[in-house]
mmCIF file of C-alpha atoms in Angstrom:
data_model
loop_
_atom_site.group_PDB
_atom_site.id
_atom_site.type_symbol
_atom_site.label_atom_id
_atom_site.label_comp_id
_atom_site.label_asym_id
_atom_site.label_seq_id
_atom_site.Cartn_x
_atom_site.Cartn_y
_atom_site.Cartn_z
ATOM 1 C CA UNK A 1 77.641 33.479 145.268
ATOM 2 C CA UNK A 2 79.011 30.252 143.820
ATOM 3 C CA UNK A 3 76.643 27.950 141.944
ATOM 4 C CA UNK A 4 76.126 24.516 143.587
ATOM 5 C CA UNK A 5 77.720 22.679 140.658
ATOM 6 C CA UNK A 6 81.106 24.267 141.400
ATOM 7 C CA UNK A 7 81.253 22.299 144.671
ATOM 8 C CA UNK A 8 80.512 18.894 143.144
ATOM 9 C CA UNK A 9 82.932 16.229 144.339
ATOM 10 C CA UNK A 10 84.523 14.842 141.158
ATOM 11 C CA UNK A 11 86.700 12.066 142.565
ATOM 12 C CA UNK A 12 89.897 12.766 140.669
ATOM 13 C CA UNK A 13 92.164 15.711 139.973
ATOM 14 C CA UNK A 14 89.719 17.876 138.052
ATOM 15 C CA UNK A 15 86.863 20.254 138.727
ATOM 16 C CA UNK A 16 83.280 19.788 137.579
ATOM 17 C CA UNK A 17 83.545 22.166 134.632
ATOM 18 C CA UNK A 18 86.620 20.501 133.176
ATOM 19 C CA UNK A 19 85.270 17.007 133.802
ATOM 20 C CA UNK A 20 82.101 17.832 131.855
ATOM 21 C CA UNK A 21 84.146 19.508 129.161
ATOM 22 C CA UNK A 22 86.341 16.437 128.737
ATOM 23 C CA UNK A 23 83.885 13.601 129.337
ATOM 24 C CA UNK A 24 80.432 15.114 128.858
ATOM 25 C CA UNK A 25 80.798 16.600 125.371
ATOM 26 C CA UNK A 26 80.725 19.969 127.079
ATOM 27 C CA UNK A 27 82.452 21.720 124.203
ATOM 28 C CA UNK A 28 78.970 22.428 122.877
ATOM 29 C CA UNK A 29 77.519 25.487 124.605
ATOM 30 C CA UNK A 30 74.026 23.997 124.951
ATOM 31 C CA UNK A 31 75.392 20.754 126.380
ATOM 32 C CA UNK A 32 77.621 22.577 128.874
ATOM 33 C CA UNK A 33 74.715 24.729 130.035
ATOM 34 C CA UNK A 34 72.716 21.537 130.642
ATOM 35 C CA UNK A 35 75.556 20.020 132.698
ATOM 36 C CA UNK A 36 75.641 23.186 134.818
ATOM 37 C CA UNK A 37 71.892 22.962 135.429
ATOM 38 C CA UNK A 38 72.186 19.293 136.312
ATOM 39 C CA UNK A 39 75.070 19.985 138.696
ATOM 40 C CA UNK A 40 73.146 22.775 140.382
ATOM 41 C CA UNK A 41 70.191 20.407 140.892
ATOM 42 C CA UNK A 42 72.133 17.401 142.186
ATOM 43 C CA UNK A 43 75.354 18.660 143.833
ATOM 44 C CA UNK A 44 73.603 19.488 147.094
ATOM 45 C CA UNK A 45 71.023 16.714 146.885
ATOM 46 C CA UNK A 46 71.550 13.965 149.443
ATOM 47 C CA UNK A 47 73.180 10.828 148.115
ATOM 48 C CA UNK A 48 73.849 11.908 144.537
ATOM 49 C CA UNK A 49 77.407 11.572 143.251
ATOM 50 C CA UNK A 50 79.188 12.605 140.070
ATOM 51 C CA UNK A 51 81.414 10.036 138.336
ATOM 52 C CA UNK A 52 83.361 9.386 135.169
ATOM 53 C CA UNK A 53 82.279 5.931 134.013
ATOM 54 C CA UNK A 54 82.636 3.542 131.106
ATOM 55 C CA UNK A 55 79.195 2.158 130.361
ATOM 56 C CA UNK A 56 80.389 -0.649 128.118
ATOM 57 C CA UNK A 57 81.848 1.704 125.540
ATOM 58 C CA UNK A 58 85.378 2.691 124.668
ATOM 59 C CA UNK A 59 85.024 6.314 125.781
ATOM 60 C CA UNK A 60 84.522 7.286 129.456
ATOM 61 C CA UNK A 61 81.584 9.585 130.112
ATOM 62 C CA UNK A 62 80.275 11.857 132.832
ATOM 63 C CA UNK A 63 77.306 10.661 134.861
ATOM 64 C CA UNK A 64 75.303 11.692 137.935
ATOM 65 C CA UNK A 65 74.182 8.705 140.006
ATOM 66 C CA UNK A 66 72.256 7.877 143.167
ATOM 67 C CA UNK A 67 73.096 4.728 145.086
ATOM 68 C CA UNK A 68 75.032 3.674 148.149
ATOM 69 C CA UNK A 69 78.805 3.262 147.902
ATOM 70 C CA UNK A 70 79.008 4.117 144.216
ATOM 71 C CA UNK A 71 76.015 2.112 142.990
ATOM 72 C CA UNK A 72 74.044 3.699 140.161
ATOM 73 C CA UNK A 73 70.425 2.752 140.801
ATOM 74 C CA UNK A 74 69.299 6.087 139.372
ATOM 75 C CA UNK A 75 71.433 8.026 136.932
ATOM 76 C CA UNK A 76 71.199 11.107 134.736
ATOM 77 C CA UNK A 77 73.433 12.273 131.908
ATOM 78 C CA UNK A 78 73.274 15.013 129.280
ATOM 79 C CA UNK A 79 72.746 13.869 125.690
ATOM 80 C CA UNK A 80 74.441 15.273 122.590
ATOM 81 C CA UNK A 81 71.317 17.384 122.020
ATOM 82 C CA UNK A 82 71.542 18.945 125.493
ATOM 83 C CA UNK A 83 68.604 16.961 126.870
ATOM 84 C CA UNK A 84 68.669 14.761 129.968
ATOM 85 C CA UNK A 85 68.669 10.962 129.818
ATOM 86 C CA UNK A 86 67.338 9.503 133.093
ATOM 87 C CA UNK A 87 67.694 5.807 133.915
ATOM 88 C CA UNK A 88 66.012 3.838 136.725
ATOM 89 C CA UNK A 89 67.964 0.618 137.239
ATOM 90 C CA UNK A 90 65.356 -1.094 139.428
ATOM 91 C CA UNK A 91 62.601 -0.310 136.952
ATOM 92 C CA UNK A 92 64.877 -0.976 133.949
ATOM 93 C CA UNK A 93 63.514 2.148 132.286
ATOM 94 C CA UNK A 94 65.030 5.158 130.514
ATOM 95 C CA UNK A 95 63.224 8.486 130.158
ATOM 96 C CA UNK A 96 64.444 11.555 128.284
ATOM 97 C CA UNK A 97 63.614 14.954 129.794
ATOM 98 C CA UNK A 98 63.812 18.201 127.868
ATOM 99 C CA UNK A 99 64.145 20.526 130.896
ATOM 100 C CA UNK A 100 65.786 20.432 134.316
ATOM 101 C CA UNK A 101 62.352 20.908 135.911
ATOM 102 C CA UNK A 102 61.240 17.635 134.317
ATOM 103 C CA UNK A 103 64.370 15.934 135.643
ATOM 104 C CA UNK A 104 63.481 17.071 139.155
ATOM 105 C CA UNK A 105 59.936 15.765 138.703
ATOM 106 C CA UNK A 106 61.284 12.420 137.419
ATOM 107 C CA UNK A 107 63.600 12.070 140.418
ATOM 108 C CA UNK A 108 60.842 12.875 142.880
ATOM 109 C CA UNK A 109 58.232 10.698 141.186
ATOM 110 C CA UNK A 110 56.720 8.119 143.541
ATOM 111 C CA UNK A 111 59.295 6.602 145.877
ATOM 112 C CA UNK A 112 62.038 6.516 143.221
ATOM 113 C CA UNK A 113 64.642 8.640 145.011
ATOM 114 C CA UNK A 114 63.958 7.330 148.522
ATOM 115 C CA UNK A 115 64.197 3.722 147.300
ATOM 116 C CA UNK A 116 67.542 4.349 145.602
ATOM 117 C CA UNK A 117 69.001 5.818 148.811
ATOM 118 C CA UNK A 118 68.585 2.504 150.632
ATOM 119 C CA UNK A 119 70.886 -0.530 150.384
ATOM 120 C CA UNK A 120 70.054 -2.914 147.566
ATOM 121 C CA UNK A 121 69.294 -6.548 148.357
ATOM 122 C CA UNK A 122 72.743 -7.470 147.040
ATOM 123 C CA UNK A 123 74.467 -4.921 149.290
ATOM 124 C CA UNK A 124 72.587 -6.129 152.359
ATOM 125 C CA UNK A 125 73.397 -9.741 151.585
ATOM 126 C CA UNK A 126 77.090 -9.066 151.034
ATOM 127 C CA UNK A 127 77.368 -6.868 154.135
ATOM 128 C CA UNK A 128 75.888 -9.512 156.435
ATOM 129 C CA UNK A 129 78.083 -12.380 155.214
ATOM 130 C CA UNK A 130 80.197 -14.237 157.763
ATOM 131 C CA UNK A 131 78.591 -12.535 160.758
ATOM 132 C CA UNK A 132 79.005 -9.014 159.267
ATOM 133 C CA UNK A 133 82.727 -9.523 158.645
ATOM 134 C CA UNK A 134 82.578 -7.836 155.229
ATOM 135 C CA UNK A 135 80.616 -4.930 156.661
ATOM 136 C CA UNK A 136 83.148 -4.383 159.448
ATOM 137 C CA UNK A 137 86.149 -4.710 157.149
ATOM 138 C CA UNK A 138 85.007 -2.192 154.524
ATOM 139 C CA UNK A 139 86.677 1.202 154.964
ATOM 140 C CA UNK A 140 84.217 4.084 155.210
ATOM 141 C CA UNK A 141 85.127 7.754 154.949
ATOM 142 C CA UNK A 142 83.372 10.007 157.467
ATOM 143 C CA UNK A 143 83.002 13.622 156.328
ATOM 144 C CA UNK A 144 83.179 15.910 159.367
ATOM 145 C CA UNK A 145 82.276 19.590 159.805
ATOM 146 C CA UNK A 146 81.870 21.810 162.853
ATOM 147 C CA UNK A 147 79.328 24.552 163.528
ATOM 148 C CA UNK A 148 77.380 25.998 166.453
ATOM 149 C CA UNK A 149 79.301 23.951 169.050
ATOM 150 C CA UNK A 150 78.648 20.616 167.312
ATOM 151 C CA UNK A 151 80.575 18.333 165.011
ATOM 152 C CA UNK A 152 78.509 16.864 162.178
ATOM 153 C CA UNK A 153 79.518 13.567 160.564
ATOM 154 C CA UNK A 154 78.214 11.735 157.507
ATOM 155 C CA UNK A 155 79.417 8.544 155.816
ATOM 156 C CA UNK A 156 80.610 9.334 152.291
ATOM 157 C CA UNK A 157 78.488 7.483 149.765
ATOM 158 C CA UNK A 158 76.269 5.882 152.376
ATOM 159 C CA UNK A 159 73.576 7.695 154.311
ATOM 160 C CA UNK A 160 71.859 10.988 153.672
ATOM 161 C CA UNK A 161 71.421 11.543 157.405
ATOM 162 C CA UNK A 162 74.013 13.344 159.505
ATOM 163 C CA UNK A 163 75.211 12.485 163.009
ATOM 164 C CA UNK A 164 76.057 15.161 165.578
ATOM 165 C CA UNK A 165 78.248 15.263 168.643
ATOM 166 C CA UNK A 166 79.864 17.775 170.977
ATOM 167 C CA UNK A 167 83.178 15.967 170.483
ATOM 168 C CA UNK A 168 84.754 14.533 167.341
ATOM 169 C CA UNK A 169 84.646 11.006 168.772
ATOM 170 C CA UNK A 170 80.998 11.293 169.652
ATOM 171 C CA UNK A 171 80.039 12.437 166.153
ATOM 172 C CA UNK A 172 82.054 9.670 164.455
ATOM 173 C CA UNK A 173 80.673 6.999 166.802
ATOM 174 C CA UNK A 174 77.118 8.100 166.056
ATOM 175 C CA UNK A 175 77.820 8.031 162.307
ATOM 176 C CA UNK A 176 78.901 4.420 162.703
ATOM 177 C CA UNK A 177 75.696 3.615 164.588
ATOM 178 C CA UNK A 178 73.650 5.232 161.815
ATOM 179 C CA UNK A 179 75.459 3.102 159.237
ATOM 180 C CA UNK A 180 74.550 -0.015 161.197
ATOM 181 C CA UNK A 181 70.924 1.096 161.274
ATOM 182 C CA UNK A 182 70.905 1.685 157.533
ATOM 183 C CA UNK A 183 71.988 -1.895 156.816
ATOM 184 C CA UNK A 184 70.094 -3.529 159.673
ATOM 185 C CA UNK A 185 73.338 -4.545 161.370
ATOM 186 C CA UNK A 186 73.527 -4.964 165.175
ATOM 187 C CA UNK A 187 74.403 -1.640 166.807
ATOM 188 C CA UNK A 188 76.906 -3.487 169.016
ATOM 189 C CA UNK A 189 79.333 -3.827 166.097
ATOM 190 C CA UNK A 190 79.473 -0.058 165.463
ATOM 191 C CA UNK A 191 82.790 0.348 167.390
ATOM 192 C CA UNK A 192 84.340 -2.312 165.128
ATOM 193 C CA UNK A 193 83.587 -0.510 161.862
ATOM 194 C CA UNK A 194 86.541 0.686 159.806
ATOM 195 C CA UNK A 195 85.929 4.455 159.812
ATOM 196 C CA UNK A 196 88.350 7.093 158.512
ATOM 197 C CA UNK A 197 87.543 10.740 159.287
ATOM 198 C CA UNK A 198 87.959 13.486 156.687
ATOM 199 C CA UNK A 199 87.783 16.862 158.424
ATOM 200 C CA UNK A 200 86.904 20.044 156.578
ATOM 201 C CA UNK A 201 88.463 23.405 157.476
ATOM 202 C CA UNK A 202 85.912 24.173 160.199
ATOM 203 C CA UNK A 203 86.355 20.810 161.950
ATOM 204 C CA UNK A 204 90.131 20.915 161.662
ATOM 205 C CA UNK A 205 90.273 24.420 163.128
ATOM 206 C CA UNK A 206 87.965 23.409 166.016
ATOM 207 C CA UNK A 207 90.048 20.306 166.794
ATOM 208 C CA UNK A 208 93.302 22.278 166.816
ATOM 209 C CA UNK A 209 91.802 24.883 169.162
ATOM 210 C CA UNK A 210 89.875 22.572 171.451
ATOM 211 C CA UNK A 211 91.703 19.259 171.205
ATOM 212 C CA UNK A 212 88.581 17.109 171.089
#
């Protein structure tokens, strides 16, 4: 069985292992083992995304973050010593954890993770500008799968909830409605959202066989 970290979405033409090797100082065996543990913890955890960032330095680095549409309100990286540096943007606080179990406890502490999954005040303000014009214009990728007679659809980088429908259109429409609910936008504008569907193998096969 594959480890969860092998399925992490990297965002450019590389896999998780090579990205950590190149940008996470993964040439050290202890450091690479820590990146694997971190990937296994976060790859399947709702809302978390793996990025290569430049945090004000000259060298890009690997980073796991939680936040809507690429925001990094919580983030975790592996240090040169193979420990885990955890940063809470809202609390402006950094904690260093020596084990992956302590990272999990840090993430789950209080309402830290649930708070970071919601839109920030800045995102809400920008989305609602000019009668939600910005919100409607922004392109959103909808990740679609199919199983047990239902399509499932989730907005990439947005909500941790998943919408379901017996047809592809129904699932995508409901994902748009969920996105409106997340930002407090009127549900009536859901049909106007700029949604682009990305179908996995199961959804593509179902659409080709069934046509809807």
